[in-house]
XYZ file of C-alpha atoms in Angstrom:
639
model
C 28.700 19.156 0.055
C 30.831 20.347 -2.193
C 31.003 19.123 -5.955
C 34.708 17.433 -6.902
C 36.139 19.141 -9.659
C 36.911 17.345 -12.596
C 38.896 18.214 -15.851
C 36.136 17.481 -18.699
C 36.377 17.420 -22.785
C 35.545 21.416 -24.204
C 32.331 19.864 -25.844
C 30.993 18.235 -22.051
C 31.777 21.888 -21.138
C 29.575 23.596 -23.482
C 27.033 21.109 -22.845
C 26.952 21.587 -18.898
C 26.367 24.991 -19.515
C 23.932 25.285 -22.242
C 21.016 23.183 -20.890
C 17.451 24.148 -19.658
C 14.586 22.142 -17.418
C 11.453 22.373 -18.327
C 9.814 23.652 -15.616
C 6.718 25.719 -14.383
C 8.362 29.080 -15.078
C 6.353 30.939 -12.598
C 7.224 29.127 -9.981
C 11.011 27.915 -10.621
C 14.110 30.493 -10.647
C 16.987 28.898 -12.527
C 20.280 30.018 -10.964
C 23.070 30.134 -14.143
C 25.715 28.935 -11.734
C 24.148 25.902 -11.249
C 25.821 22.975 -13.341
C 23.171 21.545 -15.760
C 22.646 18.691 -18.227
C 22.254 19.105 -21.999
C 19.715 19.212 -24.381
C 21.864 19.040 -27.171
C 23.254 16.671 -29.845
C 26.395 15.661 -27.890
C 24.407 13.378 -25.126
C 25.346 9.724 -26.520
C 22.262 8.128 -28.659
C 23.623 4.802 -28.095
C 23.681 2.251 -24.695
C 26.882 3.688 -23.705
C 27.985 4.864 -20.166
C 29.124 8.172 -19.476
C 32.182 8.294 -17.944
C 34.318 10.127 -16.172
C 31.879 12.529 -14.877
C 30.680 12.954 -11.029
C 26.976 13.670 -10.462
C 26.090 16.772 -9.158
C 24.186 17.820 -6.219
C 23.556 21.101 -4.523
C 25.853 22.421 -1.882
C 22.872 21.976 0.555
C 21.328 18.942 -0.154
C 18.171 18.870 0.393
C 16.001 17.452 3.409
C 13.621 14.071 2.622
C 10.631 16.228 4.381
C 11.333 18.931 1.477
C 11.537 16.941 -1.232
C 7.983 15.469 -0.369
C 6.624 19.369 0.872
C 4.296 20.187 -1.958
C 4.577 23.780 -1.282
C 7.882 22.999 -3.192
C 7.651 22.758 -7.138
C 9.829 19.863 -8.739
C 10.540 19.113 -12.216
C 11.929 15.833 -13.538
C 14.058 15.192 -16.748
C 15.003 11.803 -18.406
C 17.588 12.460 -20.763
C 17.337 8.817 -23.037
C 17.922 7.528 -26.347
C 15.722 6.305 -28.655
C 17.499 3.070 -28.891
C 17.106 2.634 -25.163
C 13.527 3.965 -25.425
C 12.452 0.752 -27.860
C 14.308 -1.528 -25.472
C 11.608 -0.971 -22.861
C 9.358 -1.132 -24.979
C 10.188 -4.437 -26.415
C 10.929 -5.702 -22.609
C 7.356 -4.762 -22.031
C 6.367 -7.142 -24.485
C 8.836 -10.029 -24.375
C 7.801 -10.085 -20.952
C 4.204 -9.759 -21.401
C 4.202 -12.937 -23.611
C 5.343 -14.609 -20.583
C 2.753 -13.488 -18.145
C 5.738 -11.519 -16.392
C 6.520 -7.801 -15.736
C 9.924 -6.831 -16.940
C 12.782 -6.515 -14.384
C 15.386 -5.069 -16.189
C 16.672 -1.818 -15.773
C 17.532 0.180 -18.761
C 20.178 2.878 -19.514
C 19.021 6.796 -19.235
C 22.124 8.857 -20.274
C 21.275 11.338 -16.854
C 18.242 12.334 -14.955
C 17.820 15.630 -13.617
C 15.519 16.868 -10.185
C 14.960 20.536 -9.985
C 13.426 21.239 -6.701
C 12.282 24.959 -5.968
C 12.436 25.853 -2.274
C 11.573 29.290 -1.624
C 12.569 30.833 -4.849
C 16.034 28.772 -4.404
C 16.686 26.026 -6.914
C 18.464 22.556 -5.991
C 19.741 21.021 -8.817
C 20.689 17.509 -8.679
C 22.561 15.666 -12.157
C 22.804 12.282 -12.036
C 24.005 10.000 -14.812
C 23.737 6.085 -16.009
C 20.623 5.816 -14.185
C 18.442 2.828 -14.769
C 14.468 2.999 -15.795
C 12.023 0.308 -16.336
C 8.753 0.349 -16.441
C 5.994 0.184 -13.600
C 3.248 -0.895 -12.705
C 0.288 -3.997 -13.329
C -2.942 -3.174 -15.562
C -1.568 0.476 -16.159
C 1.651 -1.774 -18.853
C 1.334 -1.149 -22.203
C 3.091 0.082 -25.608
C 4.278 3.457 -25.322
C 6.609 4.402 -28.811
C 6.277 3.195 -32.284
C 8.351 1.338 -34.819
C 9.980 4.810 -35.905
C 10.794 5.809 -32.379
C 7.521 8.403 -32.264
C 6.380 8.174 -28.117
C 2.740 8.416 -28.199
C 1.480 7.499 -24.735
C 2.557 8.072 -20.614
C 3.859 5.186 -18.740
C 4.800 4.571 -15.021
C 8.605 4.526 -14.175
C 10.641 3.125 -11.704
C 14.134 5.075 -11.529
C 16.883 3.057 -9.919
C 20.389 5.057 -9.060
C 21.722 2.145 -7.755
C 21.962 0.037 -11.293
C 25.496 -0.976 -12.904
C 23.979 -2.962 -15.714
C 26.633 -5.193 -15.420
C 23.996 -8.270 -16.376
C 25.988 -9.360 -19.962
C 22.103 -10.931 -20.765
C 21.400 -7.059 -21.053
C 23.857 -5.188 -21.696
C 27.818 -6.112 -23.353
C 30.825 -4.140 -22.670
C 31.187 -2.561 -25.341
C 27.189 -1.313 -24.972
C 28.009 -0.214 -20.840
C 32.034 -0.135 -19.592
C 32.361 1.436 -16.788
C 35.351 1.576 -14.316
C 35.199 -0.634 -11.468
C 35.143 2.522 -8.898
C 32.405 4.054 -10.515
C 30.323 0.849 -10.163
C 31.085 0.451 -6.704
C 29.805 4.369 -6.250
C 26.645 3.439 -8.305
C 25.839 0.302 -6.007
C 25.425 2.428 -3.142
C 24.020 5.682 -4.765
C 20.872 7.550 -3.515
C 19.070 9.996 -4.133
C 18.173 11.926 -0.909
C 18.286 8.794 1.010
C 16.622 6.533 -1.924
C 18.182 4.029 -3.897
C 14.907 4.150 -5.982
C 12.503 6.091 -7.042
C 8.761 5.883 -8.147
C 6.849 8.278 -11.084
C 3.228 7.330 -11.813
C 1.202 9.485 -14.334
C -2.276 10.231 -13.868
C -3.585 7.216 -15.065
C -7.362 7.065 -13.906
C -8.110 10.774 -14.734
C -8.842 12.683 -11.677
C -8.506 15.932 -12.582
C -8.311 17.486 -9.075
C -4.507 15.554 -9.366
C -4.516 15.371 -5.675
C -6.538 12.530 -4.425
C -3.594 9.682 -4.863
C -1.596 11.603 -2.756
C -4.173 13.188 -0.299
C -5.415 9.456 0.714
C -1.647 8.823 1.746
C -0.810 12.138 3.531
C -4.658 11.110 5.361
C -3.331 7.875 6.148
C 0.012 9.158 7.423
C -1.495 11.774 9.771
C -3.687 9.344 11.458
C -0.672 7.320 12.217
C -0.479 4.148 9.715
C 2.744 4.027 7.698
C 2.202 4.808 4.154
C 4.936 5.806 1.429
C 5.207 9.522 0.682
C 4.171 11.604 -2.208
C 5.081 14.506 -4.356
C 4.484 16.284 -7.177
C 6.426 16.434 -10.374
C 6.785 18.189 -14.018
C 8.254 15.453 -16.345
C 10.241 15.330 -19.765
C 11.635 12.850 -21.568
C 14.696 14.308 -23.807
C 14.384 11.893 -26.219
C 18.135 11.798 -27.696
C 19.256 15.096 -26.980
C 17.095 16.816 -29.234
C 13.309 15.569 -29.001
C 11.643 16.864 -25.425
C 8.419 15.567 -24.656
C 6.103 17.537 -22.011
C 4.826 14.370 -20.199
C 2.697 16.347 -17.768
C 2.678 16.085 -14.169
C 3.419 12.979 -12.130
C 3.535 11.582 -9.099
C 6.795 11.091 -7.042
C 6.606 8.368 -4.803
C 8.619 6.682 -2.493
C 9.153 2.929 -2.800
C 8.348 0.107 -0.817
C 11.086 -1.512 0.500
C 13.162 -1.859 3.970
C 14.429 1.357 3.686
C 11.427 2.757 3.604
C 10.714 1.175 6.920
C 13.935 2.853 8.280
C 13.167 6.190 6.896
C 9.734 6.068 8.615
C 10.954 5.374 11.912
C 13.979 7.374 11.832
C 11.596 10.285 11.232
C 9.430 12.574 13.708
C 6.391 11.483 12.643
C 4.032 9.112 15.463
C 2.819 5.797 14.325
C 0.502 3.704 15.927
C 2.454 1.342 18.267
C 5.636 1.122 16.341
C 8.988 2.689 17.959
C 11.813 4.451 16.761
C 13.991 2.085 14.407
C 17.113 2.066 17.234
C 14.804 -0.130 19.112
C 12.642 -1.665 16.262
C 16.188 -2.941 14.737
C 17.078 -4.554 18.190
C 14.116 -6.663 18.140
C 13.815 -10.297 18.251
C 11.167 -11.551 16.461
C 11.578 -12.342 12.361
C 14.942 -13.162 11.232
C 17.788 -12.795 13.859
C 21.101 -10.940 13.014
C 19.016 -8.599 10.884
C 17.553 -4.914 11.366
C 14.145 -5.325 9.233
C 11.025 -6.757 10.231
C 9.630 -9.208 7.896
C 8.074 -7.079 4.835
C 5.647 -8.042 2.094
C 3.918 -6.260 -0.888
C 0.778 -8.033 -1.528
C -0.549 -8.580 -5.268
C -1.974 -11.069 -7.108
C 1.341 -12.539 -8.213
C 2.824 -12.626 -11.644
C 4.008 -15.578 -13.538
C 3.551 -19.540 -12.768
C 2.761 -18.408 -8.949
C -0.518 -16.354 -8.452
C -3.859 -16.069 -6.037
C -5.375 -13.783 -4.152
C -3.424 -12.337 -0.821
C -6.616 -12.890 1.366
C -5.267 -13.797 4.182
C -7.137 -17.492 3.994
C -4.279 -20.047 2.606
C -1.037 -21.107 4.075
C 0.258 -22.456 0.970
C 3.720 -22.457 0.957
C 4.026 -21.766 -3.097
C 2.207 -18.059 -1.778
C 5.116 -16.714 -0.223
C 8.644 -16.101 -1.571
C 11.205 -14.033 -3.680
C 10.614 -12.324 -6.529
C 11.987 -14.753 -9.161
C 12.586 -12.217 -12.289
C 12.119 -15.149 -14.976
C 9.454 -16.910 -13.881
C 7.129 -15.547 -10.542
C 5.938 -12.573 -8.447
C 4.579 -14.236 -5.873
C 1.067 -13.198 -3.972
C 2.979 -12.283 -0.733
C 6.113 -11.227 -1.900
C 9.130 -10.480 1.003
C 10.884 -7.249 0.553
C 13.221 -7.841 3.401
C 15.685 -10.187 4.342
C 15.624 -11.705 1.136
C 18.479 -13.883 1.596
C 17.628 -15.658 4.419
C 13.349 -16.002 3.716
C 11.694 -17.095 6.969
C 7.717 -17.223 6.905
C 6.545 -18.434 10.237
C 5.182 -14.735 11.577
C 3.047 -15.134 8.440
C 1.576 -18.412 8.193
C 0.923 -18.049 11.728
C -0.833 -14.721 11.365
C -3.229 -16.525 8.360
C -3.236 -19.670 10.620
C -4.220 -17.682 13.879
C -6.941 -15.748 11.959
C -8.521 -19.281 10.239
C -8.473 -20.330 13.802
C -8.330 -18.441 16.750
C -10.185 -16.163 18.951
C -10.390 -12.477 18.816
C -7.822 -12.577 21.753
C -5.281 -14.988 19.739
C -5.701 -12.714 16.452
C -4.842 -9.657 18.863
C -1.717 -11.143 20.067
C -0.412 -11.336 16.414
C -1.868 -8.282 14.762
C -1.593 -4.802 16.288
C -5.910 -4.181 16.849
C -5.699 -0.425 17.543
C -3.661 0.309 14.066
C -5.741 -1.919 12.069
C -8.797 0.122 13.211
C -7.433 3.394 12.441
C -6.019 1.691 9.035
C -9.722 0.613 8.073
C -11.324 3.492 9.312
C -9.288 5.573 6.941
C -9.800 3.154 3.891
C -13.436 3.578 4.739
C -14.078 7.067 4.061
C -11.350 7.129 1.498
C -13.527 3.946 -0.179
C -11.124 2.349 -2.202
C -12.521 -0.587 -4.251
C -8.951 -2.414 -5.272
C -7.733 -2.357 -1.286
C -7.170 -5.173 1.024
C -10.774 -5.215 2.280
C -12.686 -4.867 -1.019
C -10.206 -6.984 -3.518
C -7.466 -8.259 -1.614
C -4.901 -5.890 -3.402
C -2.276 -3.100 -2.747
C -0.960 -3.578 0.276
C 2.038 -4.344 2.270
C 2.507 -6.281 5.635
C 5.516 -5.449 8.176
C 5.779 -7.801 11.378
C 7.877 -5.681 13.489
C 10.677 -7.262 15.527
C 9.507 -5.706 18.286
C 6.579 -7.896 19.488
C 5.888 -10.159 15.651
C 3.110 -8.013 15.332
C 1.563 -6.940 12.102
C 0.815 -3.726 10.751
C -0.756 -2.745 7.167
C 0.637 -0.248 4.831
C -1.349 0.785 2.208
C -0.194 1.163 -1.611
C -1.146 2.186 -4.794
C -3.658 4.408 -3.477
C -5.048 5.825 -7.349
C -8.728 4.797 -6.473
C -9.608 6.852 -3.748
C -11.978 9.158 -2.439
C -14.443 8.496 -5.944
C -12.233 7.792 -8.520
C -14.290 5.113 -10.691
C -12.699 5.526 -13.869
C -12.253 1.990 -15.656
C -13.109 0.090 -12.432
C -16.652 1.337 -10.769
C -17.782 -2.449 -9.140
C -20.496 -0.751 -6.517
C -22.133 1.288 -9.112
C -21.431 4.484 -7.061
C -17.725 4.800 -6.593
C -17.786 3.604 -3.239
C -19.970 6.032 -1.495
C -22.842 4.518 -1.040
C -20.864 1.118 0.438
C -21.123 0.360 4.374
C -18.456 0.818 6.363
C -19.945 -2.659 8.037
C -19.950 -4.501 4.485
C -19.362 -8.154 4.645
C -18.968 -8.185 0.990
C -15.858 -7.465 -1.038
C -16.049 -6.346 -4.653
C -16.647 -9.826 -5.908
C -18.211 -11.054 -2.973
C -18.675 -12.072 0.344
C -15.646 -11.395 2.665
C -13.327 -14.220 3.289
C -10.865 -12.570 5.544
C -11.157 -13.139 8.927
C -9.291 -9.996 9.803
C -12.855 -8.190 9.234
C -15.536 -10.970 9.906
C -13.410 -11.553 13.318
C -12.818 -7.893 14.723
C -14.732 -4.907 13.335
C -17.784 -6.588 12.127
C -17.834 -8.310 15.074
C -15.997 -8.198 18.663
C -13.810 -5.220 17.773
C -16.719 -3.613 16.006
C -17.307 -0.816 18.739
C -13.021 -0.323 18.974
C -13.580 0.444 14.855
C -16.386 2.503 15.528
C -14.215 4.860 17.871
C -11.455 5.188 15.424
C -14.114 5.979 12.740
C -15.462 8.657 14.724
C -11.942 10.435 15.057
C -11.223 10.542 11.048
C -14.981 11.821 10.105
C -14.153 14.637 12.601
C -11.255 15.768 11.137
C -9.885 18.364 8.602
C -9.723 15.512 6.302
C -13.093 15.162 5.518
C -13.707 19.360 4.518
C -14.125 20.750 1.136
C -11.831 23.696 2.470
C -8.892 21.631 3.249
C -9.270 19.393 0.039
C -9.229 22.535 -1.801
C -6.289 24.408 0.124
C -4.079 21.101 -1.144
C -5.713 21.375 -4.631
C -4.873 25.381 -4.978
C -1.110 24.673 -4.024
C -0.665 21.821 -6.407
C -2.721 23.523 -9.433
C -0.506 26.524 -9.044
C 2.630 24.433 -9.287
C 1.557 22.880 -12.175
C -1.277 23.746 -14.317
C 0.893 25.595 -16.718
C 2.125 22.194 -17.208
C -0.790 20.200 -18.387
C -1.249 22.269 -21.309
C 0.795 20.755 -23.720
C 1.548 17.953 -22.061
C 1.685 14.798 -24.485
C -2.053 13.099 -22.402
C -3.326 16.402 -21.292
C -5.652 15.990 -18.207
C -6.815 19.900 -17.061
C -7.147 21.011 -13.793
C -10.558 20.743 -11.902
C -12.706 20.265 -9.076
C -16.420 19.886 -11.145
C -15.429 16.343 -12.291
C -18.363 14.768 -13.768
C -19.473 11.030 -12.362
C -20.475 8.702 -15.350
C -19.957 5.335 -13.737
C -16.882 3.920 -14.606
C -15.895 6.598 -17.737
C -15.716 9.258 -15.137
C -15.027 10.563 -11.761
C -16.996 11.880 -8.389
C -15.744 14.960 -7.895
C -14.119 14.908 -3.660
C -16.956 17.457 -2.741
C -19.950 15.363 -4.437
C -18.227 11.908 -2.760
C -17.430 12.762 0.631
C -21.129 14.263 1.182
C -22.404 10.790 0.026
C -19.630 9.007 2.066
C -20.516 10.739 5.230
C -23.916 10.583 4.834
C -23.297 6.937 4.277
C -21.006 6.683 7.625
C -23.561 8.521 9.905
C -26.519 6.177 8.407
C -24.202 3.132 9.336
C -23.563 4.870 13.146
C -27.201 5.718 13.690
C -28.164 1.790 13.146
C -25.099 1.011 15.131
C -26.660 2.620 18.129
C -29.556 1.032 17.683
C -28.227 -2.239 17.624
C -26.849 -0.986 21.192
C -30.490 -0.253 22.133
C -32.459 -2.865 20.342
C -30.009 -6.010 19.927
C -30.357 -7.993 16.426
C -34.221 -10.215 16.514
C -31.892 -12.895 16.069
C -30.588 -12.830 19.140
C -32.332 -14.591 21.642
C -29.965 -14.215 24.869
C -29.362 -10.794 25.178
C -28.829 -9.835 28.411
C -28.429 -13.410 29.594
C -24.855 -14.153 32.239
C -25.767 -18.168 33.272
C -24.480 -20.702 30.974
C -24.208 -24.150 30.976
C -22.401 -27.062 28.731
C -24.479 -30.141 28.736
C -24.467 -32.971 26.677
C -22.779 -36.700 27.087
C -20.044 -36.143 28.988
C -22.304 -35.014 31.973
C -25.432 -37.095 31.260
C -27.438 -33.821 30.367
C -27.238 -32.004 33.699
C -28.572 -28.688 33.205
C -26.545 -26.785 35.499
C -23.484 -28.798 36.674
C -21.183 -26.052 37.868
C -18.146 -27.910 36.308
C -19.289 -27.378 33.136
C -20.254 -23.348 33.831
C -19.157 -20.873 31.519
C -16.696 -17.865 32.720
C -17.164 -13.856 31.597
C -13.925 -13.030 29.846
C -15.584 -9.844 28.409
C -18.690 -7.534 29.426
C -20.744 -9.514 27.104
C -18.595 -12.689 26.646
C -18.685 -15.908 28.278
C -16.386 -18.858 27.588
C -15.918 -22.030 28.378
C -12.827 -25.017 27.530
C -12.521 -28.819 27.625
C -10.754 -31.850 26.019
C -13.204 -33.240 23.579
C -14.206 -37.105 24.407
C -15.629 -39.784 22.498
C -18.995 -39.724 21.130
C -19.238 -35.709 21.987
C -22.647 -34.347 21.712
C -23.747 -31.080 23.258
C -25.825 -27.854 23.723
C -25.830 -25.445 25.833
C -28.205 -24.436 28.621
C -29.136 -20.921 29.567
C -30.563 -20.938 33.050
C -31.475 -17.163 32.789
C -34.584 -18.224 30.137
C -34.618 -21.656 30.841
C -33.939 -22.696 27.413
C -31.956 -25.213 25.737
C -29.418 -23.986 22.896
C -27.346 -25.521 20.101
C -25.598 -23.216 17.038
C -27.334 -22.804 13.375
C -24.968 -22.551 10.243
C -24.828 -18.515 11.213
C -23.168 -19.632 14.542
C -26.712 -18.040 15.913
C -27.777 -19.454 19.547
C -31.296 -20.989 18.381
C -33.507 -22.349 20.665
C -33.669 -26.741 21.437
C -32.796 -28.523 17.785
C -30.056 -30.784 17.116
C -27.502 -31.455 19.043
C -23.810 -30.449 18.168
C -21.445 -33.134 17.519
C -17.402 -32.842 17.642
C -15.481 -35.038 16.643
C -12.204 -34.517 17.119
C -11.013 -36.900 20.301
C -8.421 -35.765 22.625
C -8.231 -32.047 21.150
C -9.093 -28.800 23.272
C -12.499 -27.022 22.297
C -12.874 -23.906 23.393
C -16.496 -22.322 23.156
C -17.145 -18.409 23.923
C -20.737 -16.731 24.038
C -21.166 -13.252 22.636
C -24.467 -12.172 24.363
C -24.242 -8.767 22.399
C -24.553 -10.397 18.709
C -26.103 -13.429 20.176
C -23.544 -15.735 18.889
C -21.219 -19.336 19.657
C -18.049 -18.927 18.193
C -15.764 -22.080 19.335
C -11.834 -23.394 18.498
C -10.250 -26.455 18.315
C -6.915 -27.217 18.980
């Protein structure tokens, strides 16, 4: 591509030509005939646009698979004015008062993304870019009263903003032409409208483990965002640069990121290439996208846990910028919302069978999803705290498929937040409890800790058997990124040093990857070992084992033991199942003519031996009852 020439004042001149990016010098070659921004007094110290000036991008742009290659160094400038600078952080806290994250975008003068490929430099300029700040606990104050920035904060870059909201910004502040908006509205930056930069918040030291847990999660085929590496600056009006260390890069979540994934080479689990996953039919018709949600607590008037337990209609929405972040909050076809693939996922997991849940959630990539998030051992994930996630139901089939977020807690990084008391290492990959306790999502108690539980335990095996789980390839990632950027961290303005010897202290330090994943996979074989036992030796509590001959008796047979109408069916090697319209005055048990014994359900749904009888009493609805001989268990729906 080649950069439009454009006739500029003699002082924007001197200023193209006179800047520098800070940069890991060892690893960076500028090229002088590359067009850069300044670092100079002339960059405006006020809220007003540049104009008349083109960004610039490389001749070769680069590729989206580069950008995110780690063996390529990047560095990241934010040219800003003070003014602009105490804007956020005043946002932050108007905001805060509210019990609401800012939404509004403020105005960096440029922002500038060196990427070194092979000794080659890429240069890309662009200017009026909007930044805000990111992120939930990690929101706080970041520059004082006389402009003096004293702490790191996430961003969120947007290249796409016009600031054209006169609540914000007047026209005297931002006046731009018309054509240059229209540019900005569809602007990108290698194929992203926006872009995420998270600083190293919890400590880890080893700087890789946030990003390691999502290339992990990639390679086994679940769709995570990617992740880079970056130097960052903050030119603070021209004239003040501020090392902020290294950062993350990440890409968002949003439908483009679902059209990116699947326009790419990589394999996911059961999802096709997006010319076919765009002619789908299930979701909103007329549209390309899948229904997608980011799941949180919420923010604002309109919060609870995304647990997958409540229908509540108030759960699911729009973001609403002045007053709500909803818990389940749709990211795609915003302007026609639609949430029946939802509520009838939460619906079909409060009520249905293992069968019913698999017709509405993809099995085989949830397994491979959790088996992941089990070594990795995340205590702020879906599974331990209902948090940082996303949902896509693909309009292919209305299944669902999990994409994990956020991922700055993984792989024994306890720092702040340690709620096992061992960074997750010594936890059970067959835990019924969450982080506050006991699990309440049926997506777990329904398939992997219990009929699926020997599909998870395949999927397991595969990720414990991999590179992933090695000292050596942890540290080949490490070496590449320390290289890049150790220089970096040295006078960097929250200086976090390179290392793999992180010492654990509960939750005011780290497990170092080598000290975790020995506990974690000592904790995983432990967990398979009693899993084959329970093959061989079947829980005490289960007093049918082994048992095929069921009967339902009760009043609507006068007690016959063995009346073949009311004779269960195998569905499964060790399932039996039986279904009938539920009359008056229902009471039943169940007979099992291989021990001769009478059986009714305890509060565990247990088979126990004679007792009370169970009563239903829901007239004219369909029961349906299924056996599990292997755990021993009734499990039964009504409909």
């Amino acid at each position: 591509m080649k950069v439009k020439k454009v006739l500029l004042p003699v002082f924007l001149l001197t200023l193209l030509s006179s800047c520098s990016v800070n940069t890991p010098s060892s690893n960076i070659t500028k090229k002088t005939s590359t067009p850069t921004i300044a670092s100079t007094n002339s960059i405006p110290k006020s809220s007003t646009a540049i104009e008349n000036l083109e960004d610039i991008k490389p001749q070769n742009e680069v590729e989206f698979s580069s950008f995110f290659d780690i063996q390529n160094a990047i560095s990241t400038e934010i040219n800003i004015s003070s003014i602009e600078l105490q804007k956020l952080n005043r946002d932050y806290l108007n905001y805060k008062n509210k019990g609401l994250k800012s939404p509004i975008y403020r105005l960096a003068d440029s922002v500038t993304i060196a990427i070194n490929i092979a000794n080659q430099e890429y240069k890309y300029v662009y200017y009026n870019v909007g930044v805000k700040m990111k992120g939930n606990t990690s929101r706080h104050e970041f520059i004082d009263k006389d402009s003096n920035i004293y702490d790191n904060i996430h961003f969120k870059l947007s290249f796409e903003e016009t600031f054209d909201d006169p609540n914000y910004y007047s026209e005297n502040e931002y006046n731009i032409s018309n054509e240059l908006k229209e540019k900005y509205k569809n602007r990108k930056f290698i194929d992203m409208s926006k872009l995420d930069l998270r600083y190293n918040k919890n400590k880890d030291q080893s700087y890789i483990k946030e990003y390691y847990a999502l290339s992990m999660y990639r390679d086994f085929g679940i769709l995570a965002p990617h992740c880079t590496f970056s130097s960052l600056t903050i030119n603070q009006d021209g004239k003040n640069k501020i090392n902020y260390g290294v950062y993350y890069v990440e890409e968002p979540l949003n439908k483009s990121f679902i059209k990116r994934s699947l326009s790419s080479k990589d394999t996911y689990i059961g999802m096709s290439d997006y010319s076919e996953e765009k002619k789908g039919k299930y979701g909103v018709s007329n549209s390309k996208y899948g229904q997608l949600y980011k799941a949180s607590y919420g923010v604002g008037n309109i919060t609870g846990a995304p647990d997958m337990t409540r229908n509540d209609s108030f759960l699911f929405g729009v973001e609403n910028i002045d007053s709500s972040e909803p818990p389940y909050e749709l990211k795609s076809n915003t302007d026609n919302p639609d949430h029946t693939l939802i509520t009838n996922m939460i619906n079909t997991l409060n009520n249905g069978s293992y069968q019913d849940i698999a017709n509405v959630i993809d099995l085989d990539y949830f397994y491979m999803y959790e088996a992941v998030a089990s070594v990795l051992g995340d205590p702020d994930d879906l599974r331990n705290d209902y948090n940082n996630y996303g949902l896509y139901f693909r309009k292919t089939d209305g299944k669902m498929v999990i994409i994990p977020i956020d991922k700055d807690r993984e792989l024994g990084v306890s720092m702040d937040y340690d709620p096992s008391g061992n960074a997750m290492s010594l936890v059970s990959v067959f835990s019924s409890q969450t982080s506050a306790g006991k699990q309440l999502n049926n997506l777990y108690n329904k398939t992997l800790l219990a009929d699926g539980k020997s599909s998870f335990v395949d999927s397991l095996k595969t990720v414990i058997n991999s590179k992933w789980v090695t000292n050596e390839y942890f540290n080949s990632i490490y070496e590449i990124v320390k290289n890049h950027y150790e220089d970096v961290t040295k006078d960097a303005l929250c200086n976090v040093s390179f290392s793999l010897n992180e010492t654990y202290n509960g939750s005011k330090g780290n497990k170092s990857f080598s000290t975790y994943i020995k506990e974690k996979l000592n904790t995983i074989n432990n967990d398979l070992k009693n899993y084959n036992n329970e093959l061989n030796n079947p829980d005490s509590n289960n007093i049918i084992y082994g048992s095929s001959e069921f009967y339902l008796t009760g009043t609507m047979d006068n007690w016959s033991m063995t009346s073949s109408d009311y004779r269960f069916t195998k569905i499964d090697d060790n399932k039996y199942s039986y279904s009938m319209i539920i009359p008056n005055n229902f009471e039943c048990k169940i007979y099992c003519n291989d021990k001769k014994i009478w059986l009714r359900a305890d509060n565990d749904s247990y088979l126990r031996e004679d007792g009370s009888n169970m009563k239903f009493n829901d007239v004219g609805k369909t029961i349906i009852f299924i056996i599990d001989t292997f755990t021993g268990k009734l499990s039964y729906t009504i409909s």
